[in-house]
Coordinates of C-alpha atoms and ligand atoms in Angstrom, one line a residue:
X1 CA 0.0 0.0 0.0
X2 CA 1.5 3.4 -0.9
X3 CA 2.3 5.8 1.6
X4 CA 0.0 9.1 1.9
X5 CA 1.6 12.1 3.6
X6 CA -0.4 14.6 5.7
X7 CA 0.5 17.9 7.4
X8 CA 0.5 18.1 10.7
X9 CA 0.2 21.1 13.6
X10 CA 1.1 19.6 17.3
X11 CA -1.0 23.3 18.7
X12 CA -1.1 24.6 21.5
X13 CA -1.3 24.0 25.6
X14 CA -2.5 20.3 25.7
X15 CA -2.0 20.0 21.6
X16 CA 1.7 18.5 22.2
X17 CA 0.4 15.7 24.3
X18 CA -2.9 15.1 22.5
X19 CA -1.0 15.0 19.2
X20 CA 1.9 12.8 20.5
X21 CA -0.7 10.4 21.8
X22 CA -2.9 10.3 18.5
X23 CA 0.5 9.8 16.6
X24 CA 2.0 7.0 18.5
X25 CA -1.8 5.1 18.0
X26 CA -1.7 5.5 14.5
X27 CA 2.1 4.3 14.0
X28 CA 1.4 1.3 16.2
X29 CA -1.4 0.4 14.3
X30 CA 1.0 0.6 11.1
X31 CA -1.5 3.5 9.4
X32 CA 0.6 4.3 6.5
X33 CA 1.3 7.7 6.6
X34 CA 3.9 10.1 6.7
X35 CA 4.1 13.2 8.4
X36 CA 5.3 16.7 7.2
X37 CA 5.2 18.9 10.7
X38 CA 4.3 22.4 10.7
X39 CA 4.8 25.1 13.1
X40 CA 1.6 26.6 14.2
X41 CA 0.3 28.9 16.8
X42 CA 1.2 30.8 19.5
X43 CA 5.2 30.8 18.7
X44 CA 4.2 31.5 15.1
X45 CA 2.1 34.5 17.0
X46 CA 5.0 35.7 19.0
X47 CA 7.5 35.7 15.8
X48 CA 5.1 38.7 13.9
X49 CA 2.7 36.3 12.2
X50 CA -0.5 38.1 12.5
X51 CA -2.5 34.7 11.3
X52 CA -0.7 32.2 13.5
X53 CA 1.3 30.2 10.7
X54 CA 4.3 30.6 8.4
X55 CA 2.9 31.8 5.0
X56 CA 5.3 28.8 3.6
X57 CA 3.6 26.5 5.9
X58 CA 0.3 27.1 3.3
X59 CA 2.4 25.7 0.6
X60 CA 2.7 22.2 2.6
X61 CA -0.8 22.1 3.4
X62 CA -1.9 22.6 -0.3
X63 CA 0.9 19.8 -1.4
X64 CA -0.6 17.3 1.0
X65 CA -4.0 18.0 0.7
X66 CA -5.2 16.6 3.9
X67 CA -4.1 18.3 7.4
X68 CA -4.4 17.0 10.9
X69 CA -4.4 19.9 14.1
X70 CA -4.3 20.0 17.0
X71 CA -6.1 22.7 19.1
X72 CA -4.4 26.5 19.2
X73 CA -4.4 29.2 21.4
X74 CA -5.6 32.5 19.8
X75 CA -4.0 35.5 21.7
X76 CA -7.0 37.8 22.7
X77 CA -7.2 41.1 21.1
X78 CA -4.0 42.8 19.6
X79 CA -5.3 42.4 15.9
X80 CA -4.0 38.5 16.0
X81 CA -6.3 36.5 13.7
X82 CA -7.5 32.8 14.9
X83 CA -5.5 30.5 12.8
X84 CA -8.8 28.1 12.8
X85 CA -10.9 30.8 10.9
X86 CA -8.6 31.3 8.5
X87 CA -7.5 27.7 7.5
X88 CA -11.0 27.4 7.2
X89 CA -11.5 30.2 4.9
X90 CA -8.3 30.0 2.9
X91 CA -8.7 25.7 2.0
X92 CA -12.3 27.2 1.2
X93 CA -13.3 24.2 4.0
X94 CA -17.1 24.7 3.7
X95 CA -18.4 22.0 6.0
X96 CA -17.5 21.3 9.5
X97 CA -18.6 18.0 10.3
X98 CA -19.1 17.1 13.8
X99 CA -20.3 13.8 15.0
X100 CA -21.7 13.3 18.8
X101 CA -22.7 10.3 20.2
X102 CA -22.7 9.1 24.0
X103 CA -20.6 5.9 24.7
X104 CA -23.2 4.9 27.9
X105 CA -23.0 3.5 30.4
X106 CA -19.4 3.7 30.4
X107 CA -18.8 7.5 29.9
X108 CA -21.5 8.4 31.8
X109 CA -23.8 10.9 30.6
X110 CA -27.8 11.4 31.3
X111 CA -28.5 11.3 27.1
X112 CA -27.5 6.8 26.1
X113 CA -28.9 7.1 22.9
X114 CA -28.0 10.2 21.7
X115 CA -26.0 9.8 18.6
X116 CA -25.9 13.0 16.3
X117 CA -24.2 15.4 13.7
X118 CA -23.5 19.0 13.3
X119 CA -23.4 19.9 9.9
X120 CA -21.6 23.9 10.8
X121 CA -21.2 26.5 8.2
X122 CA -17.5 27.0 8.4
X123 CA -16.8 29.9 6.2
X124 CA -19.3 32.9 6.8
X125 CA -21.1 34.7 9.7
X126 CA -19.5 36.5 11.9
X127 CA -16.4 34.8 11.4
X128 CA -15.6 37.3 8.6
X129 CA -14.6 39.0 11.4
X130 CA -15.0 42.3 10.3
X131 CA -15.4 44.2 12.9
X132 CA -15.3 48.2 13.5
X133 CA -15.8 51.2 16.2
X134 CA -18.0 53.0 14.7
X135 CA -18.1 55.9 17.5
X136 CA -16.4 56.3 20.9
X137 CA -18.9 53.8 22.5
X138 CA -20.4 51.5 19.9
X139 CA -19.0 48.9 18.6
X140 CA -20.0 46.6 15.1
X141 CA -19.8 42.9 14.1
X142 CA -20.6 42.5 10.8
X143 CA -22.9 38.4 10.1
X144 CA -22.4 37.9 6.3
X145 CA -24.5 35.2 4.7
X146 CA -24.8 34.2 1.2
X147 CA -27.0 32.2 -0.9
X148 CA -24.6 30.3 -2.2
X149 CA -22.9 29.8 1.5
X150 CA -26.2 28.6 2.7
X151 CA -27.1 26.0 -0.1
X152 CA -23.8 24.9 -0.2
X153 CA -23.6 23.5 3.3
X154 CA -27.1 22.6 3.9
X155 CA -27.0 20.6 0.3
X156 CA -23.5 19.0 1.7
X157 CA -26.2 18.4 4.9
X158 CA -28.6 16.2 3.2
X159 CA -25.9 14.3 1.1
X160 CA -24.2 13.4 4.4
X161 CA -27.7 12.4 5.7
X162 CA -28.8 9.9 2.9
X163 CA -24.6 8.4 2.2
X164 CA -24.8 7.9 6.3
X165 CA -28.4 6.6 6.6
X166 CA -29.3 8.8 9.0
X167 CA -33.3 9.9 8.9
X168 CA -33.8 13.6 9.5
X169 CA -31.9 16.7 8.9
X170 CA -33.0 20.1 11.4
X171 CA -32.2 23.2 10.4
X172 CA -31.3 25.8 13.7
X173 CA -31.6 29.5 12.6
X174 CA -32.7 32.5 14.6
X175 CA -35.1 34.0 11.9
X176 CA -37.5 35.2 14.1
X177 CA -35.0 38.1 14.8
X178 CA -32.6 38.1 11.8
X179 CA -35.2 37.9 9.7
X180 CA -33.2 38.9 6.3
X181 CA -29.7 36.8 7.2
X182 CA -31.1 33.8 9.1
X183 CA -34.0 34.1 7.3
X184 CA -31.9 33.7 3.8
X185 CA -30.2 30.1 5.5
X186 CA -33.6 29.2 6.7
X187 CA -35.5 29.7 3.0
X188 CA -32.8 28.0 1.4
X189 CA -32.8 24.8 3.6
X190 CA -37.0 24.6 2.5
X191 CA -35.8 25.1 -1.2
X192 CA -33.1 22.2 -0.8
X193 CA -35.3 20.0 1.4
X194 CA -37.6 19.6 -1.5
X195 CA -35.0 17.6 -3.1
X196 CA -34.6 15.0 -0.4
X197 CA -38.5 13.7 0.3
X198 CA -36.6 10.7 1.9
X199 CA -35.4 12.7 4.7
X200 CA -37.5 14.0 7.3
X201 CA -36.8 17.9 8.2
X202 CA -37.4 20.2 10.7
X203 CA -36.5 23.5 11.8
X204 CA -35.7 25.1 15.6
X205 CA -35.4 28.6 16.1
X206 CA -31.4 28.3 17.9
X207 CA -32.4 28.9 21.4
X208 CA -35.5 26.3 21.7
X209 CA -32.8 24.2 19.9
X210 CA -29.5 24.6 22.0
X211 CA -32.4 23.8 24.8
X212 CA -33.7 20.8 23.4
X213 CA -30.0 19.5 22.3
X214 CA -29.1 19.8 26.2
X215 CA -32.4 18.1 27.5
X216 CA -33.6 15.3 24.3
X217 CA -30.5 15.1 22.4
X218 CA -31.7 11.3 20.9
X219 CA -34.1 13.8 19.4
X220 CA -31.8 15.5 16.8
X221 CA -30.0 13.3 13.5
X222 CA -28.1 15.6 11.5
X223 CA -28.3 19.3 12.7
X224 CA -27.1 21.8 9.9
X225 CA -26.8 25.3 11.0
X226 CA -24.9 28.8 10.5
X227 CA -21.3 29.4 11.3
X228 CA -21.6 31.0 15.3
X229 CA -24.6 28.6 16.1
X230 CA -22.7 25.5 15.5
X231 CA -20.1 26.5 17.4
X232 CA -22.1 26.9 20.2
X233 CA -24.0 24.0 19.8
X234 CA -21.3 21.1 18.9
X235 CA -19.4 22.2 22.6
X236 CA -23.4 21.8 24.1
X237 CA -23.7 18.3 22.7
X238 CA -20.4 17.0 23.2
X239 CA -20.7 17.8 27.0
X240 CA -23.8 16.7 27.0
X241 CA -22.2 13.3 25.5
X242 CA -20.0 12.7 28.2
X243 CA -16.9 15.9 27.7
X244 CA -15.8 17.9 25.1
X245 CA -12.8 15.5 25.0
X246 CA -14.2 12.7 23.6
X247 CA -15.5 14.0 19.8
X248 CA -13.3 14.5 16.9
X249 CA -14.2 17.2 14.0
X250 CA -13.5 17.8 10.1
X251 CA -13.6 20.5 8.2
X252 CA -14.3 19.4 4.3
X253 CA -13.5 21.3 1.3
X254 CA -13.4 21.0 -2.6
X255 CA -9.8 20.3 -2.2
X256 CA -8.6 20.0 0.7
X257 CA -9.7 18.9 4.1
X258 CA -8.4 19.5 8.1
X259 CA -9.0 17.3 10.8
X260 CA -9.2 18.4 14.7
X261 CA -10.7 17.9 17.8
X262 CA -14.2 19.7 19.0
X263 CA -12.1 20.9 22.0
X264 CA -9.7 23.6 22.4
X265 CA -6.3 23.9 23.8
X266 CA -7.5 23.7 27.5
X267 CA -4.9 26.0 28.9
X268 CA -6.0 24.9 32.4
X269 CA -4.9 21.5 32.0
X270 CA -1.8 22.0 29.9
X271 CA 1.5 20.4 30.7
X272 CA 0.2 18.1 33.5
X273 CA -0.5 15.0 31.0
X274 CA -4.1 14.4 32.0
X275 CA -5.8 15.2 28.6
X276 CA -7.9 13.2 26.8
X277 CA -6.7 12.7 23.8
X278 CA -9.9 11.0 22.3
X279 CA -11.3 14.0 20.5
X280 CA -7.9 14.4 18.3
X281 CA -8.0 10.5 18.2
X282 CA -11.5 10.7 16.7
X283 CA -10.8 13.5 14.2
X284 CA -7.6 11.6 13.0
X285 CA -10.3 8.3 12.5
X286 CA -12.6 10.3 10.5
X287 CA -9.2 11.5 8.7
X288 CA -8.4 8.1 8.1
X289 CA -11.9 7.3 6.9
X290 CA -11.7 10.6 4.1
X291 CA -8.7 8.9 2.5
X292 CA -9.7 5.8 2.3
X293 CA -7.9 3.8 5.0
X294 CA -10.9 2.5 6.6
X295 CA -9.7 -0.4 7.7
X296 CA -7.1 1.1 9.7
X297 CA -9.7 3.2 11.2
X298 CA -11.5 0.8 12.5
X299 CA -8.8 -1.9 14.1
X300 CA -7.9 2.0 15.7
X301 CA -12.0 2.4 16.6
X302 CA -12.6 -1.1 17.8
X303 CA -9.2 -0.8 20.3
X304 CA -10.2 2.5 21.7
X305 CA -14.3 1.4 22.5
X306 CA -12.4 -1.6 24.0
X307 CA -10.2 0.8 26.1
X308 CA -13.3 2.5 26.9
X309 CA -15.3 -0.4 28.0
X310 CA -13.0 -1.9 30.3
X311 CA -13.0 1.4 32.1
X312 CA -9.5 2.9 31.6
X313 CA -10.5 6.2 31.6
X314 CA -8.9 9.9 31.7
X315 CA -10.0 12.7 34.3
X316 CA -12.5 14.6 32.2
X317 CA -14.5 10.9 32.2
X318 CA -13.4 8.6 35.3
X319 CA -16.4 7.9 37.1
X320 CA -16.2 5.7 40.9
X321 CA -18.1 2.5 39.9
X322 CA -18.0 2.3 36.1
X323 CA -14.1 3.1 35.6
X324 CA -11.7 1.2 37.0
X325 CA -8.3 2.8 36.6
X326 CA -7.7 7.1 36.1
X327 CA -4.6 7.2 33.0
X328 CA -3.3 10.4 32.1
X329 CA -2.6 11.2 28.4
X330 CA 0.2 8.7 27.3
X331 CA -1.2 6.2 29.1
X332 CA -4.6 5.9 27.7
X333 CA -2.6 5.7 24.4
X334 CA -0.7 3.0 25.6
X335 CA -3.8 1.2 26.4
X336 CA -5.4 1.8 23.1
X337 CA -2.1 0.4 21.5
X338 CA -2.2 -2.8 24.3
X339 CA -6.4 -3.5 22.4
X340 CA -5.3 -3.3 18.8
X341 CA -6.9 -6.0 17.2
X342 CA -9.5 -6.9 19.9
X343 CA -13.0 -5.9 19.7
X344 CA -15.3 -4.2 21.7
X345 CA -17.7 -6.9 24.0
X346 CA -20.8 -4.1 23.8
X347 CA -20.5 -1.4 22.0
X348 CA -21.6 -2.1 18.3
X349 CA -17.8 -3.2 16.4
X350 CA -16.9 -0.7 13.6
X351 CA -17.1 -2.6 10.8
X352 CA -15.0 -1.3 7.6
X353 CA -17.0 -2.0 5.2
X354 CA -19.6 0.0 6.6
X355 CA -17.7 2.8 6.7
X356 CA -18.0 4.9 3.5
X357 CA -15.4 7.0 2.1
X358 CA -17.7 10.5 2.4
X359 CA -16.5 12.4 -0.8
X360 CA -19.9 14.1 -1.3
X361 CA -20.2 16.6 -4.2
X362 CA -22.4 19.5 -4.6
X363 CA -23.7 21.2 -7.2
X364 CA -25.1 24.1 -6.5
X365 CA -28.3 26.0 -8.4
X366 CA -27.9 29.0 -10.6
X367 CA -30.7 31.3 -9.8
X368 CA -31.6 34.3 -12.1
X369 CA -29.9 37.5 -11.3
X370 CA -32.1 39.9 -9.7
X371 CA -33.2 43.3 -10.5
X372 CA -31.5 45.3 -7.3
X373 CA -33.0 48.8 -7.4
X374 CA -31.7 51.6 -4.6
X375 CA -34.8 53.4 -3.2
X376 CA -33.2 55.0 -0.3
X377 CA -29.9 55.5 1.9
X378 CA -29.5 54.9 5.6
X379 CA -26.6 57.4 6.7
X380 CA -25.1 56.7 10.5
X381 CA -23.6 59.8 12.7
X382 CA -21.7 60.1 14.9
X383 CA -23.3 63.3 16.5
X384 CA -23.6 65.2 19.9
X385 CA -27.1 66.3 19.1
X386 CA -30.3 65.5 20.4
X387 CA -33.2 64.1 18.6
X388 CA -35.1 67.5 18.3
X389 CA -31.9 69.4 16.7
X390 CA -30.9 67.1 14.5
X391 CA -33.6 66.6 12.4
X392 CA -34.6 70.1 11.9
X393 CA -31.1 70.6 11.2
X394 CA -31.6 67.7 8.7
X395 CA -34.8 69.1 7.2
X396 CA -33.1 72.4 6.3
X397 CA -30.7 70.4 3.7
X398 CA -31.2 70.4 0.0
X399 CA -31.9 66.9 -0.2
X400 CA -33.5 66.7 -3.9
X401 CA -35.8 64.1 -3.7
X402 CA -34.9 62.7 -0.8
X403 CA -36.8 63.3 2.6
X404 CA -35.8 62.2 6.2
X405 CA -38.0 59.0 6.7
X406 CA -36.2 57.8 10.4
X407 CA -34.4 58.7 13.2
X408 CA -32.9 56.4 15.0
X409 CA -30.9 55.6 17.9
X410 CA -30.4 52.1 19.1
X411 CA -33.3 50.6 17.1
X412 CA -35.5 53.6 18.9
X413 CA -37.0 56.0 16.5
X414 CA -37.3 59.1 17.7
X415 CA -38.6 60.8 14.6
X416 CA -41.9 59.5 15.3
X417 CA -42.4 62.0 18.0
X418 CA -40.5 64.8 16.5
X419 CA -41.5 67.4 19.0
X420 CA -39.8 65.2 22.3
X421 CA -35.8 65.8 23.0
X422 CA -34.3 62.8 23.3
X423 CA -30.5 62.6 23.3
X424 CA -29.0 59.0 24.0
X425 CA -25.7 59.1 22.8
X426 CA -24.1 59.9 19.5
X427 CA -24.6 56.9 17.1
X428 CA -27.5 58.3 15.2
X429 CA -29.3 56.2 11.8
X430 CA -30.8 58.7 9.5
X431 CA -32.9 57.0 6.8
X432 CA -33.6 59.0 3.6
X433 CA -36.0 57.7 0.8
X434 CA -37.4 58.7 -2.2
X435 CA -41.1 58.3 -3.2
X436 CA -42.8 55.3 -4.3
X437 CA -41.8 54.3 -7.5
X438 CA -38.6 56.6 -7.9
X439 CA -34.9 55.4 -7.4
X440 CA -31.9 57.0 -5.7
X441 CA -28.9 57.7 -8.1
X442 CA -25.2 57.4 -7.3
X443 CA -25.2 61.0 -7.7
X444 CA -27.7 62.0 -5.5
X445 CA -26.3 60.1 -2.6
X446 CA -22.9 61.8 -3.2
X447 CA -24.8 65.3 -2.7
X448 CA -26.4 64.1 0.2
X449 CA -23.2 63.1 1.8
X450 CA -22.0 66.7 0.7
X451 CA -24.8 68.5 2.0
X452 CA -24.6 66.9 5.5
X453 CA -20.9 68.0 5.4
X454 CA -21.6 71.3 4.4
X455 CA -24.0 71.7 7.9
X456 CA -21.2 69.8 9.6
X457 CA -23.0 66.8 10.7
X458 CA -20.4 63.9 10.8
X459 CA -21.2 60.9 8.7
X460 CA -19.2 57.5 9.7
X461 CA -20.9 55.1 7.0
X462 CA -24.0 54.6 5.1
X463 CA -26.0 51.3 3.8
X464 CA -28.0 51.5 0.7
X465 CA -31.9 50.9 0.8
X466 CA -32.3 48.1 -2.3
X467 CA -35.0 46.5 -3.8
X468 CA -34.6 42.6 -5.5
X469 CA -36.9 42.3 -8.2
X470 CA -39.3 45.0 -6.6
X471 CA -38.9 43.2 -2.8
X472 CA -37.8 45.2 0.1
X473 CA -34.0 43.8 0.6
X474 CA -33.8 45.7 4.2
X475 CA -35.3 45.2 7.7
X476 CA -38.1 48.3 8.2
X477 CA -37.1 50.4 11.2
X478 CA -39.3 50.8 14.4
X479 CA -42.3 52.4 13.4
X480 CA -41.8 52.7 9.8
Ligands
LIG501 P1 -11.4 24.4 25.7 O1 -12.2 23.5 24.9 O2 -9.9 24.5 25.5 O3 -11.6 24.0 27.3 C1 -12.9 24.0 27.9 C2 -12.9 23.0 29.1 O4 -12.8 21.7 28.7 C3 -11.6 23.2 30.0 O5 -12.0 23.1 31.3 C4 -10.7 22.1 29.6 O6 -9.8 21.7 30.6 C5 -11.7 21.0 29.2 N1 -11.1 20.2 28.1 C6 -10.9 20.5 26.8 N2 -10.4 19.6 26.1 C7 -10.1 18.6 27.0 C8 -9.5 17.3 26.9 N3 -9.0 16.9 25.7 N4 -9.4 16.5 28.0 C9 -9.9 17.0 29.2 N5 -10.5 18.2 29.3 C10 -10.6 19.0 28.3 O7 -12.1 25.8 25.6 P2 -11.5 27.3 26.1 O8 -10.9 27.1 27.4 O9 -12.7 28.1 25.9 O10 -10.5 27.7 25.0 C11 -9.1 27.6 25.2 C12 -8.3 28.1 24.0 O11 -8.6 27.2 22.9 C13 -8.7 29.5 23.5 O12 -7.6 30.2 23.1 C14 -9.5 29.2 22.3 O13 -9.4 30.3 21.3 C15 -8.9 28.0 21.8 N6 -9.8 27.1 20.9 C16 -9.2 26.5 19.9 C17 -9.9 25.7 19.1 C18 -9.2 25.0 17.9 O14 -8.0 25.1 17.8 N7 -10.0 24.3 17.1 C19 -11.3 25.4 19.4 C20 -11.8 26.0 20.5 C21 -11.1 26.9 21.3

């Protein structure tokens, strides 16, 4: 069998030990593969490299193809980017799969037969991260979504679901609220979901959701969700499971793919050898599964249930009565090496043949451009001016055939009630329109920008107010 080489991070705070365990499992079980290290992280942080990583080191993981990491520290603050994000966005890794099951009774959790997967959106949201101060005091996160984004993964969703045999597919969004961005991921999984009458769906507004994951987990499949959501939820469910230690993740591209654990790099723990290394373990199985070595996944799988079942257990699971002996990091390895080759007694035996490479391909619909028309301008300020003042100030301009439609400040508007002062601080909306049926030229916004200079109000952005094919593309403000 020829030899495949992967690219491989050993991380941050417990990532050394994790990784060293996950390695020396894999070369005793003669998994043949090679290993081209990389430096990642927090020393790659300290040396100037704003993303965490040697630009070089890109090179390697775009030879290879396939990429196994550990967890990584990302330094708070300080205009350091996490290194996560962007191997995400850079390999154009779509899909984050994460797959949560309990292993009752003996990692003991209050859910035996939940057994589920997070399908994440692992590119968009507010993982953009663009971020700006807009004023002294307010702050702004900007949640991208596209259509394409959306289809993408919840298409890859319902792929995963029928390949895997699993029965339903929910969809977690928080429309209710974000009723253009969630509500974009939300209509898209419907559209999709009409392609799949095999598969049972559902949708849960996030909260009810995150809710029901924690209290009737067997109730979820596959769970396909936006970017921050799945986050959120996958560390939910995994604890839920037994610990965030135990579940392995990928992250699936076109191209390329990376493999981690769930977990992060559990600075509390680090150095003291008492990690679980599971979750790496895992995330190097469903590795092995991508690139066809199955068969070493499972002799691997089969040895570590084994481990599991006689009770050898590390901190984050050792239970009095169901374990019966507390290993730290290299020593749960060691017993996982000792069980190569036997099977579990009662936990279902991975069989190889049953598990399928997952190369699931997607192709995506090509909807007819839309007509976007502009029938309006929203124009923040930041202004020391209250309510009153500023909008007469406002209606003084020459503003063509624009007129003052809303004042706002923090979702209140107080051009409702023109007559009352209000002054709440100085991040002020203004939203101009034009009448029914006219549209707003390029021109005439540049004159309103220069009239509202000329009276010396301060302008910090503006958002354009479109219609799609003669639908309202914006959210309407309080009131209108
Ligand atoms: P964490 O997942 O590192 O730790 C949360 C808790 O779980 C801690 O109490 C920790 O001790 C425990 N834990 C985690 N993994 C464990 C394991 N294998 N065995 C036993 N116990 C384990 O989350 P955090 O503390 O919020 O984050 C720490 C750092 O990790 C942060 O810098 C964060 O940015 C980073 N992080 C990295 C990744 C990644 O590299 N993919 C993911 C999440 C967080």
């Amino acid at each position: 069998m020829t030899t495949k080489r992967i690219t491989v991070a050993y991380g941050d705070g417990i990532g050394p030990e994790i990784m060293e365990a996950t390695l020396k499992i894999l070369k005793a079980a003669n998994t043949p593969l090679q290993y081209d290290v990389i430096e990642v992280g927090q020393k790659m942080f300290e040396k100037g490299f704003e993303n965490g990583i040697d630009p070089n080191s890109w090179e390697l993981i775009r030879q290879n193809k396939v990429f196994l990491k550990a967890p990584i520290t990302t330094p708070q603050g300080g205009g350091f980017k996490s290194l996560n994000v962007s191997a995400r966005k850079n390999l154009s890794l779509f899909a984050n799969v994460r797959p949560i099951r309990a292993y009752a009774p003996y990692v003991k959790t209050h859910h035996p037969d939940m057994n589920m997967v997070i399908v994440r959106e692992n590119e968009e949201d507010l993982y953009a991260g663009i971020e700006y101060e807009l004023t002294d005091e307010v702050v702004e996160s900007l949640k991208l979504i596209s259509r394409s984004g959306s289809e993408k993964i919840i298409r890859y969703a319902f792929e995963y679901a029928r390949i895997n045999g699993r029965k339903k597919v929910t969809c977690m969004t928080k429309d209710n609220i974000m009723k253009i961005a969630d509500g974009l991921f939300h209509r898209v999984f419907n559209e999709v979901a009409a392609a799949y009458p095999d598969i049972e769906t559902e949708h849960k507004i996030i909260d009810i959701g995150a809710a029901l994951i924690a209290d009737r987990p067997h109730t979820f499949d596959v769970v396909v969700t936006l970017n921050l959501y799945g986050d959120i939820i996958s560390d939910i469910a995994a604890q839920v499971a037994g610990s965030v230690g135990l579940m392995g993740s990928s992250n699936i591209g076109r191209e390329y793919a990376m493999f981690e654990a769930i977990h992060g790099s559990a600075p509390d723990i680090a150095g003291k050898g008492i990690a679980n290394p599971s979750g790496l373990l895992n995330g190097a199985l469903l590795m092995l599964n991508h690139i066809g070595l199955q068969k070493y996944a499972a002799t691997i799988q089969n040895a570590w249930l084994k481990t599991l079942e006689d009770g050898i257990h590390t901190g984050d699971v050792y239970k009095e009565g169901m374990s019966t002996q507390k290993v730290g990091t290299q020593a749960f390895a060691e017993a996982v090496i000792a069980r190569l080759g036997q099977q579990p007694a009662n936990f279902e035996k991975t069989d190889p043949d049953k598990l399928i490479e997952k190369n699931i391909s997607i192709e995506l619909s090509t909807p007819e451009p839309r007509k976007r028309t502009v029938v309006g301008l929203d124009v923040y300020l930041d202004q020391e001016m209250d309510s009153v003042d500023l909008s007469q100030k406002i209606e003084q301009l020459a503003l063509g055939n624009l007129y003052l439609k809303v004042l706002s400040n923090r979702g209140h508007n107080f051009y409702l009630n023109k007559e009352v002062k209000a002054h709440t601080g100085r991040h002020w909306r203004c939203r101009f329109c034009v009448p029914e049926g006219a549209r707003v030229s390029n021109r005439e916004i540049v004159q309103l920008l220069s009239e509202l200079e000329h009276a010396g109000i301060n302008f910090i952005k503006f958002e354009t107010l479109c219609l799609f094919n003669g639908k309202r593309g914006y959210s309407l403000a309080p009131g209108e």
